[in-house]
Amino acid sequence: MLRLRFPPATFMLWSKLFIPTLRENPAEAEVASHQLLLRAGYIRQLAAGIYNYLFLAQRSLLKIQQIVREEMDAIGGQEMLLPGLNPAEVWQESGRWDVMGDNLFKLKDRFDRDLCLGMTHEEVMTVIARGELRSYKQLPQIWYQIQTKFRDEPRPKSGLLRVRQFIMKDSYTFDMDQAGLDAAYDKHYHAYRRIFDRCGLEYSAVEAHSGAMGGSQSHEFMVASDAGEDFIAVCKCGYAANLEKAVSVASAPLKADPEGDLAPEEFHTPGRKTIAEVAEFTGLPETSQIKSLVLVADGKPMLVLLRGDHQLSETKFSAYSGDPEFRPAHPQEIQDWFGAAAGSLGPVGVKNLAVVADNALKGRRNMIAGANKDDYHLRHVTPGEDFQAEFQDLRQVAAGDGCINCGDPLQVRKTVEIGHIFKLGYKYSESMGLRVLNEEGKEVTPIMGSYGIGIERILCAAIELYHDKDGMILPRSIAPFEVVVTPANYNDAAQAEAARSIYEACKARGLDALLDDRDERPGVKFKDADLIGIPYRIVIGKKLASGMVEFVERKTRKSVDVPVAEAAAAVPK
Ligand SMILES: [Zn+2]
């Protein structure tokens, strides 16, 4: 396996290095990676969501970047470096100047011209392509960079997990047709797997919606962690999808529907507006109710129906309605259209509005819905009989829903996103006028893909996955050092000499080694080594008298005695 190795020139002596470890977890940090990155002296905050990466963090991040670089090069990626500072015009051409809203850092230069700090580089890459690519003979292309990105995050938090400045590997592909894009996407999918495998992460690749990026197919690479803010639905059979995109078979209602062809019947529900209040009042579960939402998409009102206990998936609704900017109706609009307030709405008798219902309502009978009259509801409301609706998959999957593949209950997990791949399609090439000549000499629009990896996210995810109360347990491939040589007492001439010879033997084996020459108690040195997450430690102590040293694995804390001459060889290759 290839590993980034730093030049072996000088001794890496801990006493000379800047590794400002802290005794306690900093109070401001909540998640493990944030606590440990601060405590282990990897990072320091400069401002909200803006961090200094100190010596250890930079070493680790460089190793991650090298793995990414090697795997991108292996699929034919060509590395570039584009400016972080972008003119407004190119973002206006694609429409993202407005779509990205306040998340895009915008600024003005001395001539009052608009600029922004790039959050991704679809636009700039497309500008390069349209200026230079002329013929099908020049395609396909895979272009990538490892570069600093900016995002004006409203609530930076969780250390390096939600920040305003970060490092990303972003790549872009240009192909003649869909088959070419499929191949480029597939290459990235497998390169990403190799990257995350080499970084030592456990992760899942899930189907995802591409949101504001445009395009169709996309996958997210997710690491399960309570520190994350993205939810995915997973099943034992292997099904995994972003919660906003996940589909499921609805779980059975908590109580069987009343039988029979009963006619809707009004009943008084004074002051009961929410699903929970009506459930309590009627003694019937929330699964027996129809939830009514009034949304405005493309300027047109729409009544959206869900089972009482279900939530709307905004992603699915925006895909269905074709309007990502849809909004809830205002109270006055609801009053005008329904003659009642939001707590008493329902589908029966609704005429001038489109009605769309989630699939979970299909086949249900005799449910409860609002009566479109304040403080009244209807019982015995049967979809398809008492009102007509278009049925769609509109709900957010919930834990316990049946898996669409196998029917087993789905689990919902919190995750950290480490990578994302998209089939962009023609969004940028079309809107920005990228054309090449095909074999027949006809002008055609190339099709694009876009692919990202959060470099710091890999380090954070690794820490979230692998740590204990004493510190990080970093995968060897991304740890700032592979082995630390720790003499219990560096002032003891014999120990110091053995330490130096073991350190040199480690370097000769190509290991990334650190020598802890500090004048500290052994306990302090062991604690620091555990904290910063070095995978192996070689301890030189009293047993040196009989020619032995101790070899310790950080992850398992297993320790064995080995002869001085074999100490370096004890580190697995
Ligand atoms: Zn399943």
PDB file of C-alpha atoms in Angstrom, residues 241-493:
ATOM      1  CA  ALA A 241     -30.927   5.855   1.483  1.00  0.00           C
ATOM      2  CA  ASN A 242     -30.836   9.426   2.626  1.00  0.00           C
ATOM      3  CA  LEU A 243     -33.944   9.924   4.769  1.00  0.00           C
ATOM      4  CA  GLU A 244     -35.283  12.618   2.467  1.00  0.00           C
ATOM      5  CA  LYS A 245     -35.025  10.211  -0.486  1.00  0.00           C
ATOM      6  CA  ALA A 246     -35.847   6.911   1.248  1.00  0.00           C
ATOM      7  CA  VAL A 247     -38.965   4.988   0.274  1.00  0.00           C
ATOM      8  CA  SER A 248     -40.769   2.441   2.389  1.00  0.00           C
ATOM      9  CA  VAL A 249     -43.860   0.371   2.792  1.00  0.00           C
ATOM     10  CA  ALA A 250     -46.004   2.084   5.410  1.00  0.00           C
ATOM     11  CA  SER A 251     -46.210   0.298   8.737  1.00  0.00           C
ATOM     12  CA  ALA A 252     -49.664  -0.979   9.613  1.00  0.00           C
ATOM     13  CA  PRO A 253     -52.037   1.443  11.344  1.00  0.00           C
ATOM     14  CA  LEU A 254     -51.973   1.127  15.120  1.00  0.00           C
ATOM     15  CA  LYS A 255     -55.659   0.235  15.109  1.00  0.00           C
ATOM     16  CA  ALA A 256     -57.606  -1.491  12.321  1.00  0.00           C
ATOM     17  CA  ASP A 257     -59.929   0.795  10.364  1.00  0.00           C
ATOM     18  CA  PRO A 258     -63.637   0.536  11.185  1.00  0.00           C
ATOM     19  CA  GLU A 259     -65.346  -1.699   8.607  1.00  0.00           C
ATOM     20  CA  GLY A 260     -68.273  -0.698   6.411  1.00  0.00           C
ATOM     21  CA  ASP A 261     -69.308   2.002   3.991  1.00  0.00           C
ATOM     22  CA  LEU A 262     -69.915   4.709   6.546  1.00  0.00           C
ATOM     23  CA  ALA A 263     -70.724   8.240   5.501  1.00  0.00           C
ATOM     24  CA  PRO A 264     -68.601  11.122   6.801  1.00  0.00           C
ATOM     25  CA  GLU A 265     -70.057  12.500   9.999  1.00  0.00           C
ATOM     26  CA  GLU A 266     -69.233  15.839  11.585  1.00  0.00           C
ATOM     27  CA  PHE A 267     -68.348  16.036  15.284  1.00  0.00           C
ATOM     28  CA  HIS A 268     -67.420  18.888  17.586  1.00  0.00           C
ATOM     29  CA  THR A 269     -63.738  19.144  18.578  1.00  0.00           C
ATOM     30  CA  PRO A 270     -63.555  22.401  20.544  1.00  0.00           C
ATOM     31  CA  GLY A 271     -60.014  23.815  20.704  1.00  0.00           C
ATOM     32  CA  ARG A 272     -58.470  20.589  19.299  1.00  0.00           C
ATOM     33  CA  LYS A 273     -56.168  21.666  16.476  1.00  0.00           C
ATOM     34  CA  THR A 274     -53.182  19.321  16.386  1.00  0.00           C
ATOM     35  CA  ILE A 275     -53.063  15.647  15.447  1.00  0.00           C
ATOM     36  CA  ALA A 276     -52.055  14.841  19.034  1.00  0.00           C
ATOM     37  CA  GLU A 277     -54.944  16.825  20.528  1.00  0.00           C
ATOM     38  CA  VAL A 278     -57.496  15.147  18.257  1.00  0.00           C
ATOM     39  CA  ALA A 279     -56.004  11.714  19.033  1.00  0.00           C
ATOM     40  CA  GLU A 280     -56.336  12.365  22.741  1.00  0.00           C
ATOM     41  CA  PHE A 281     -59.864  13.732  22.358  1.00  0.00           C
ATOM     42  CA  THR A 282     -61.158  10.850  20.215  1.00  0.00           C
ATOM     43  CA  GLY A 283     -59.163   8.088  21.857  1.00  0.00           C
ATOM     44  CA  LEU A 284     -58.066   6.970  18.377  1.00  0.00           C
ATOM     45  CA  PRO A 285     -54.383   6.753  17.396  1.00  0.00           C
ATOM     46  CA  GLU A 286     -52.652   9.313  15.162  1.00  0.00           C
ATOM     47  CA  THR A 287     -52.454   6.648  12.446  1.00  0.00           C
ATOM     48  CA  SER A 288     -56.261   6.879  12.139  1.00  0.00           C
ATOM     49  CA  GLN A 289     -56.094  10.550  11.151  1.00  0.00           C
ATOM     50  CA  ILE A 290     -55.499  12.380   7.898  1.00  0.00           C
ATOM     51  CA  LYS A 291     -53.085  15.295   8.211  1.00  0.00           C
ATOM     52  CA  SER A 292     -53.848  18.224   5.873  1.00  0.00           C
ATOM     53  CA  LEU A 293     -51.139  20.655   4.727  1.00  0.00           C
ATOM     54  CA  VAL A 294     -51.731  23.581   2.396  1.00  0.00           C
ATOM     55  CA  LEU A 295     -48.698  24.337   0.247  1.00  0.00           C
ATOM     56  CA  VAL A 296     -48.147  26.813  -2.532  1.00  0.00           C
ATOM     57  CA  ALA A 297     -46.019  25.565  -5.436  1.00  0.00           C
ATOM     58  CA  ASP A 298     -45.465  27.573  -8.611  1.00  0.00           C
ATOM     59  CA  GLY A 299     -47.970  30.087  -7.281  1.00  0.00           C
ATOM     60  CA  LYS A 300     -50.753  27.481  -7.043  1.00  0.00           C
ATOM     61  CA  PRO A 301     -52.246  26.194  -3.791  1.00  0.00           C
ATOM     62  CA  MET A 302     -52.312  22.464  -3.167  1.00  0.00           C
ATOM     63  CA  LEU A 303     -53.814  20.349  -0.392  1.00  0.00           C
ATOM     64  CA  VAL A 304     -51.309  17.698   0.681  1.00  0.00           C
ATOM     65  CA  LEU A 305     -52.545  14.759   2.774  1.00  0.00           C
ATOM     66  CA  LEU A 306     -50.459  12.513   4.988  1.00  0.00           C
ATOM     67  CA  ARG A 307     -51.218   9.946   7.637  1.00  0.00           C
ATOM     68  CA  GLY A 308     -51.454  11.670  11.033  1.00  0.00           C
ATOM     69  CA  ASP A 309     -48.142  10.336  12.326  1.00  0.00           C
ATOM     70  CA  HIS A 310     -46.194  10.921   9.081  1.00  0.00           C
ATOM     71  CA  GLN A 311     -44.015  13.893   8.104  1.00  0.00           C
ATOM     72  CA  LEU A 312     -43.761  15.476   4.681  1.00  0.00           C
ATOM     73  CA  SER A 313     -40.492  14.928   2.814  1.00  0.00           C
ATOM     74  CA  GLU A 314     -39.744  18.366   1.401  1.00  0.00           C
ATOM     75  CA  THR A 315     -37.409  16.814  -1.147  1.00  0.00           C
ATOM     76  CA  LYS A 316     -40.080  14.477  -2.475  1.00  0.00           C
ATOM     77  CA  PHE A 317     -42.701  17.217  -2.561  1.00  0.00           C
ATOM     78  CA  SER A 318     -40.395  19.621  -4.358  1.00  0.00           C
ATOM     79  CA  ALA A 319     -39.553  16.906  -6.928  1.00  0.00           C
ATOM     80  CA  TYR A 320     -43.266  16.136  -7.353  1.00  0.00           C
ATOM     81  CA  SER A 321     -44.378  19.764  -7.650  1.00  0.00           C
ATOM     82  CA  GLY A 322     -41.345  20.826  -9.659  1.00  0.00           C
ATOM     83  CA  ASP A 323     -40.920  23.874  -7.446  1.00  0.00           C
ATOM     84  CA  PRO A 324     -38.010  23.736  -4.977  1.00  0.00           C
ATOM     85  CA  GLU A 325     -39.133  27.102  -3.571  1.00  0.00           C
ATOM     86  CA  PHE A 326     -42.615  25.947  -2.546  1.00  0.00           C
ATOM     87  CA  ARG A 327     -43.992  27.442   0.668  1.00  0.00           C
ATOM     88  CA  PRO A 328     -46.701  26.818   3.244  1.00  0.00           C
ATOM     89  CA  ALA A 329     -49.847  28.887   2.719  1.00  0.00           C
ATOM     90  CA  HIS A 330     -50.308  31.959   4.922  1.00  0.00           C
ATOM     91  CA  PRO A 331     -53.115  31.865   7.558  1.00  0.00           C
ATOM     92  CA  GLN A 332     -55.164  34.403   5.603  1.00  0.00           C
ATOM     93  CA  GLU A 333     -54.867  32.386   2.373  1.00  0.00           C
ATOM     94  CA  ILE A 334     -56.029  29.271   4.230  1.00  0.00           C
ATOM     95  CA  GLN A 335     -58.986  31.176   5.617  1.00  0.00           C
ATOM     96  CA  ASP A 336     -59.878  32.443   2.144  1.00  0.00           C
ATOM     97  CA  TRP A 337     -59.599  29.067   0.429  1.00  0.00           C
ATOM     98  CA  PHE A 338     -61.109  26.794   3.105  1.00  0.00           C
ATOM     99  CA  GLY A 339     -63.241  29.059   5.268  1.00  0.00           C
ATOM    100  CA  ALA A 340     -61.518  27.600   8.319  1.00  0.00           C
ATOM    101  CA  ALA A 341     -58.172  27.816  10.125  1.00  0.00           C
ATOM    102  CA  ALA A 342     -55.270  25.377   9.812  1.00  0.00           C
ATOM    103  CA  GLY A 343     -56.351  23.128  12.710  1.00  0.00           C
ATOM    104  CA  SER A 344     -59.647  22.063  11.091  1.00  0.00           C
ATOM    105  CA  LEU A 345     -58.770  21.364   7.446  1.00  0.00           C
ATOM    106  CA  GLY A 346     -59.607  18.287   5.422  1.00  0.00           C
ATOM    107  CA  PRO A 347     -60.177  17.015   1.877  1.00  0.00           C
ATOM    108  CA  VAL A 348     -63.926  16.406   1.893  1.00  0.00           C
ATOM    109  CA  GLY A 349     -65.750  18.941  -0.283  1.00  0.00           C
ATOM    110  CA  VAL A 350     -62.566  20.610  -1.530  1.00  0.00           C
ATOM    111  CA  LYS A 351     -63.165  21.672  -5.131  1.00  0.00           C
ATOM    112  CA  ASN A 352     -60.854  24.306  -6.550  1.00  0.00           C
ATOM    113  CA  LEU A 353     -57.587  22.929  -5.241  1.00  0.00           C
ATOM    114  CA  ALA A 354     -55.368  20.077  -6.401  1.00  0.00           C
ATOM    115  CA  VAL A 355     -55.376  17.304  -3.757  1.00  0.00           C
ATOM    116  CA  VAL A 356     -52.401  14.986  -3.471  1.00  0.00           C
ATOM    117  CA  ALA A 357     -52.189  12.200  -0.891  1.00  0.00           C
ATOM    118  CA  ASP A 358     -49.303  10.106   0.338  1.00  0.00           C
ATOM    119  CA  ASN A 359     -49.413   6.428  -0.652  1.00  0.00           C
ATOM    120  CA  ALA A 360     -49.890   5.406   2.981  1.00  0.00           C
ATOM    121  CA  LEU A 361     -53.485   6.668   2.777  1.00  0.00           C
ATOM    122  CA  LYS A 362     -54.337   4.372  -0.133  1.00  0.00           C
ATOM    123  CA  GLY A 363     -56.852   1.688   0.865  1.00  0.00           C
ATOM    124  CA  ARG A 364     -57.566   3.158   4.298  1.00  0.00           C
ATOM    125  CA  ARG A 365     -61.186   3.460   5.434  1.00  0.00           C
ATOM    126  CA  ASN A 366     -63.192   5.552   7.848  1.00  0.00           C
ATOM    127  CA  MET A 367     -60.477   7.890   9.019  1.00  0.00           C
ATOM    128  CA  ILE A 368     -60.654  11.246  10.803  1.00  0.00           C
ATOM    129  CA  ALA A 369     -60.032  14.521   8.978  1.00  0.00           C
ATOM    130  CA  GLY A 370     -60.762  18.214   9.513  1.00  0.00           C
ATOM    131  CA  ALA A 371     -64.261  19.394   8.452  1.00  0.00           C
ATOM    132  CA  ASN A 372     -63.192  22.771   6.959  1.00  0.00           C
ATOM    133  CA  LYS A 373     -65.224  24.371   9.743  1.00  0.00           C
ATOM    134  CA  ASP A 374     -63.458  25.716  12.843  1.00  0.00           C
ATOM    135  CA  ASP A 375     -63.596  23.325  15.816  1.00  0.00           C
ATOM    136  CA  TYR A 376     -65.129  20.477  13.805  1.00  0.00           C
ATOM    137  CA  HIS A 377     -63.750  17.235  12.396  1.00  0.00           C
ATOM    138  CA  LEU A 378     -65.210  14.437  10.295  1.00  0.00           C
ATOM    139  CA  ARG A 379     -65.156  10.743  11.119  1.00  0.00           C
ATOM    140  CA  HIS A 380     -65.648   7.940   8.549  1.00  0.00           C
ATOM    141  CA  VAL A 381     -63.619   9.640   5.807  1.00  0.00           C
ATOM    142  CA  THR A 382     -62.530   7.139   3.127  1.00  0.00           C
ATOM    143  CA  PRO A 383     -59.938   8.195   0.517  1.00  0.00           C
ATOM    144  CA  GLY A 384     -61.102   7.539  -3.033  1.00  0.00           C
ATOM    145  CA  GLU A 385     -64.771   7.527  -1.986  1.00  0.00           C
ATOM    146  CA  ASP A 386     -65.371  10.647   0.050  1.00  0.00           C
ATOM    147  CA  PHE A 387     -62.732  12.603  -1.838  1.00  0.00           C
ATOM    148  CA  GLN A 388     -60.460  12.072  -4.832  1.00  0.00           C
ATOM    149  CA  ALA A 389     -56.727  12.596  -4.710  1.00  0.00           C
ATOM    150  CA  GLU A 390     -53.613  11.836  -6.671  1.00  0.00           C
ATOM    151  CA  PHE A 391     -51.485   9.329  -4.737  1.00  0.00           C
ATOM    152  CA  GLN A 392     -47.731   9.909  -4.484  1.00  0.00           C
ATOM    153  CA  ASP A 393     -44.793   8.956  -2.284  1.00  0.00           C
ATOM    154  CA  LEU A 394     -44.491  12.133  -0.230  1.00  0.00           C
ATOM    155  CA  ARG A 395     -43.654  11.136   3.316  1.00  0.00           C
ATOM    156  CA  GLN A 396     -40.404  11.010   5.159  1.00  0.00           C
ATOM    157  CA  VAL A 397     -39.549   7.453   6.094  1.00  0.00           C
ATOM    158  CA  ALA A 398     -39.685   6.768   9.827  1.00  0.00           C
ATOM    159  CA  ALA A 399     -37.887   4.140  11.889  1.00  0.00           C
ATOM    160  CA  GLY A 400     -39.936   0.953  11.838  1.00  0.00           C
ATOM    161  CA  ASP A 401     -41.440   1.482   8.370  1.00  0.00           C
ATOM    162  CA  GLY A 402     -41.178  -1.568   6.151  1.00  0.00           C
ATOM    163  CA  CYS A 403     -38.185  -1.838   3.805  1.00  0.00           C
ATOM    164  CA  ILE A 404     -39.193  -1.484   0.156  1.00  0.00           C
ATOM    165  CA  ASN A 405     -36.976  -4.465  -0.757  1.00  0.00           C
ATOM    166  CA  CYS A 406     -37.647  -6.987   1.969  1.00  0.00           C
ATOM    167  CA  GLY A 407     -40.359  -5.594   4.262  1.00  0.00           C
ATOM    168  CA  ASP A 408     -38.231  -5.702   7.413  1.00  0.00           C
ATOM    169  CA  PRO A 409     -38.402  -2.659   9.679  1.00  0.00           C
ATOM    170  CA  LEU A 410     -36.045   0.148   8.638  1.00  0.00           C
ATOM    171  CA  GLN A 411     -33.653   1.767  11.068  1.00  0.00           C
ATOM    172  CA  VAL A 412     -32.915   5.482  11.021  1.00  0.00           C
ATOM    173  CA  ARG A 413     -29.349   6.529  11.785  1.00  0.00           C
ATOM    174  CA  LYS A 414     -27.506   9.791  12.273  1.00  0.00           C
ATOM    175  CA  THR A 415     -24.535  10.139   9.975  1.00  0.00           C
ATOM    176  CA  VAL A 416     -21.675  12.358   8.869  1.00  0.00           C
ATOM    177  CA  GLU A 417     -21.355  12.856   5.121  1.00  0.00           C
ATOM    178  CA  ILE A 418     -17.795  12.357   3.862  1.00  0.00           C
ATOM    179  CA  GLY A 419     -18.363  12.269   0.114  1.00  0.00           C
ATOM    180  CA  HIS A 420     -21.024  12.884  -2.487  1.00  0.00           C
ATOM    181  CA  ILE A 421     -21.210  12.058  -6.194  1.00  0.00           C
ATOM    182  CA  PHE A 422     -23.726  13.497  -8.667  1.00  0.00           C
ATOM    183  CA  LYS A 423     -24.754  12.975 -12.222  1.00  0.00           C
ATOM    184  CA  LEU A 424     -25.169  16.641 -13.019  1.00  0.00           C
ATOM    185  CA  GLY A 425     -26.512  16.125 -16.509  1.00  0.00           C
ATOM    186  CA  TYR A 426     -26.717  19.184 -18.758  1.00  0.00           C
ATOM    187  CA  LYS A 427     -27.501  21.820 -16.117  1.00  0.00           C
ATOM    188  CA  TYR A 428     -24.203  23.714 -16.377  1.00  0.00           C
ATOM    189  CA  SER A 429     -23.115  22.779 -19.897  1.00  0.00           C
ATOM    190  CA  GLU A 430     -26.513  23.858 -21.258  1.00  0.00           C
ATOM    191  CA  SER A 431     -26.957  27.081 -19.272  1.00  0.00           C
ATOM    192  CA  MET A 432     -23.352  28.167 -19.792  1.00  0.00           C
ATOM    193  CA  GLY A 433     -23.129  27.261 -23.460  1.00  0.00           C
ATOM    194  CA  LEU A 434     -20.560  24.448 -23.571  1.00  0.00           C
ATOM    195  CA  ARG A 435     -20.612  22.835 -27.035  1.00  0.00           C
ATOM    196  CA  VAL A 436     -18.326  20.478 -28.935  1.00  0.00           C
ATOM    197  CA  LEU A 437     -18.479  18.939 -32.397  1.00  0.00           C
ATOM    198  CA  ASN A 438     -19.411  15.266 -32.605  1.00  0.00           C
ATOM    199  CA  GLU A 439     -18.162  12.749 -35.175  1.00  0.00           C
ATOM    200  CA  GLU A 440     -20.598  14.065 -37.764  1.00  0.00           C
ATOM    201  CA  GLY A 441     -19.354  17.603 -37.248  1.00  0.00           C
ATOM    202  CA  LYS A 442     -22.566  18.578 -35.460  1.00  0.00           C
ATOM    203  CA  GLU A 443     -22.581  20.748 -32.336  1.00  0.00           C
ATOM    204  CA  VAL A 444     -23.566  18.849 -29.183  1.00  0.00           C
ATOM    205  CA  THR A 445     -23.686  19.636 -25.475  1.00  0.00           C
ATOM    206  CA  PRO A 446     -21.424  17.493 -23.286  1.00  0.00           C
ATOM    207  CA  ILE A 447     -22.899  15.909 -20.169  1.00  0.00           C
ATOM    208  CA  MET A 448     -21.307  16.508 -16.766  1.00  0.00           C
ATOM    209  CA  GLY A 449     -20.776  14.910 -13.378  1.00  0.00           C
ATOM    210  CA  SER A 450     -19.593  16.468 -10.127  1.00  0.00           C
ATOM    211  CA  TYR A 451     -17.974  14.682  -7.208  1.00  0.00           C
ATOM    212  CA  GLY A 452     -16.868  15.925  -3.770  1.00  0.00           C
ATOM    213  CA  ILE A 453     -14.955  14.716  -0.726  1.00  0.00           C
ATOM    214  CA  GLY A 454     -14.642  16.666   2.520  1.00  0.00           C
ATOM    215  CA  ILE A 455     -11.014  16.249   3.579  1.00  0.00           C
ATOM    216  CA  GLU A 456     -11.505  17.342   7.213  1.00  0.00           C
ATOM    217  CA  ARG A 457     -14.683  15.268   7.372  1.00  0.00           C
ATOM    218  CA  ILE A 458     -12.564  12.130   6.883  1.00  0.00           C
ATOM    219  CA  LEU A 459     -10.407  13.023   9.882  1.00  0.00           C
ATOM    220  CA  CYS A 460     -13.443  13.950  12.005  1.00  0.00           C
ATOM    221  CA  ALA A 461     -15.356  10.816  11.029  1.00  0.00           C
ATOM    222  CA  ALA A 462     -12.342   8.668  11.886  1.00  0.00           C
ATOM    223  CA  ILE A 463     -12.134  10.278  15.325  1.00  0.00           C
ATOM    224  CA  GLU A 464     -15.874   9.910  15.902  1.00  0.00           C
ATOM    225  CA  LEU A 465     -15.637   6.228  14.989  1.00  0.00           C
ATOM    226  CA  TYR A 466     -12.405   5.412  16.735  1.00  0.00           C
ATOM    227  CA  HIS A 467     -11.696   6.976  20.101  1.00  0.00           C
ATOM    228  CA  ASP A 468     -11.907   6.179  23.784  1.00  0.00           C
ATOM    229  CA  LYS A 469     -11.809   8.252  26.959  1.00  0.00           C
ATOM    230  CA  ASP A 470      -8.036   8.648  26.604  1.00  0.00           C
ATOM    231  CA  GLY A 471      -8.024  10.007  23.078  1.00  0.00           C
ATOM    232  CA  MET A 472      -8.016   9.242  19.390  1.00  0.00           C
ATOM    233  CA  ILE A 473      -7.362   5.801  17.934  1.00  0.00           C
ATOM    234  CA  LEU A 474      -6.577   6.879  14.397  1.00  0.00           C
ATOM    235  CA  PRO A 475      -6.294   4.493  11.481  1.00  0.00           C
ATOM    236  CA  ARG A 476      -2.612   4.147  10.698  1.00  0.00           C
ATOM    237  CA  SER A 477      -2.912   5.516   7.175  1.00  0.00           C
ATOM    238  CA  ILE A 478      -4.098   8.916   8.372  1.00  0.00           C
ATOM    239  CA  ALA A 479      -2.442   9.219  11.818  1.00  0.00           C
ATOM    240  CA  PRO A 480       0.125  12.044  11.984  1.00  0.00           C
ATOM    241  CA  PHE A 481       2.745   9.474  13.007  1.00  0.00           C
ATOM    242  CA  GLU A 482       2.707   5.679  12.840  1.00  0.00           C
ATOM    243  CA  VAL A 483       4.882   4.964  15.848  1.00  0.00           C
ATOM    244  CA  VAL A 484       6.197   6.855  18.871  1.00  0.00           C
ATOM    245  CA  VAL A 485       9.386   5.792  20.590  1.00  0.00           C
ATOM    246  CA  THR A 486       9.076   6.589  24.299  1.00  0.00           C
ATOM    247  CA  PRO A 487      12.024   6.255  26.651  1.00  0.00           C
ATOM    248  CA  ALA A 488      10.722   6.314  30.236  1.00  0.00           C
ATOM    249  CA  ASN A 489      13.700   8.469  31.185  1.00  0.00           C
ATOM    250  CA  TYR A 490      15.542  10.215  28.373  1.00  0.00           C
ATOM    251  CA  ASN A 491      18.180  11.443  30.871  1.00  0.00           C
ATOM    252  CA  ASP A 492      19.285   7.836  31.310  1.00  0.00           C
ATOM    253  CA  ALA A 493      22.128   7.446  28.791  1.00  0.00           C
TER     254      ALA A 493
END
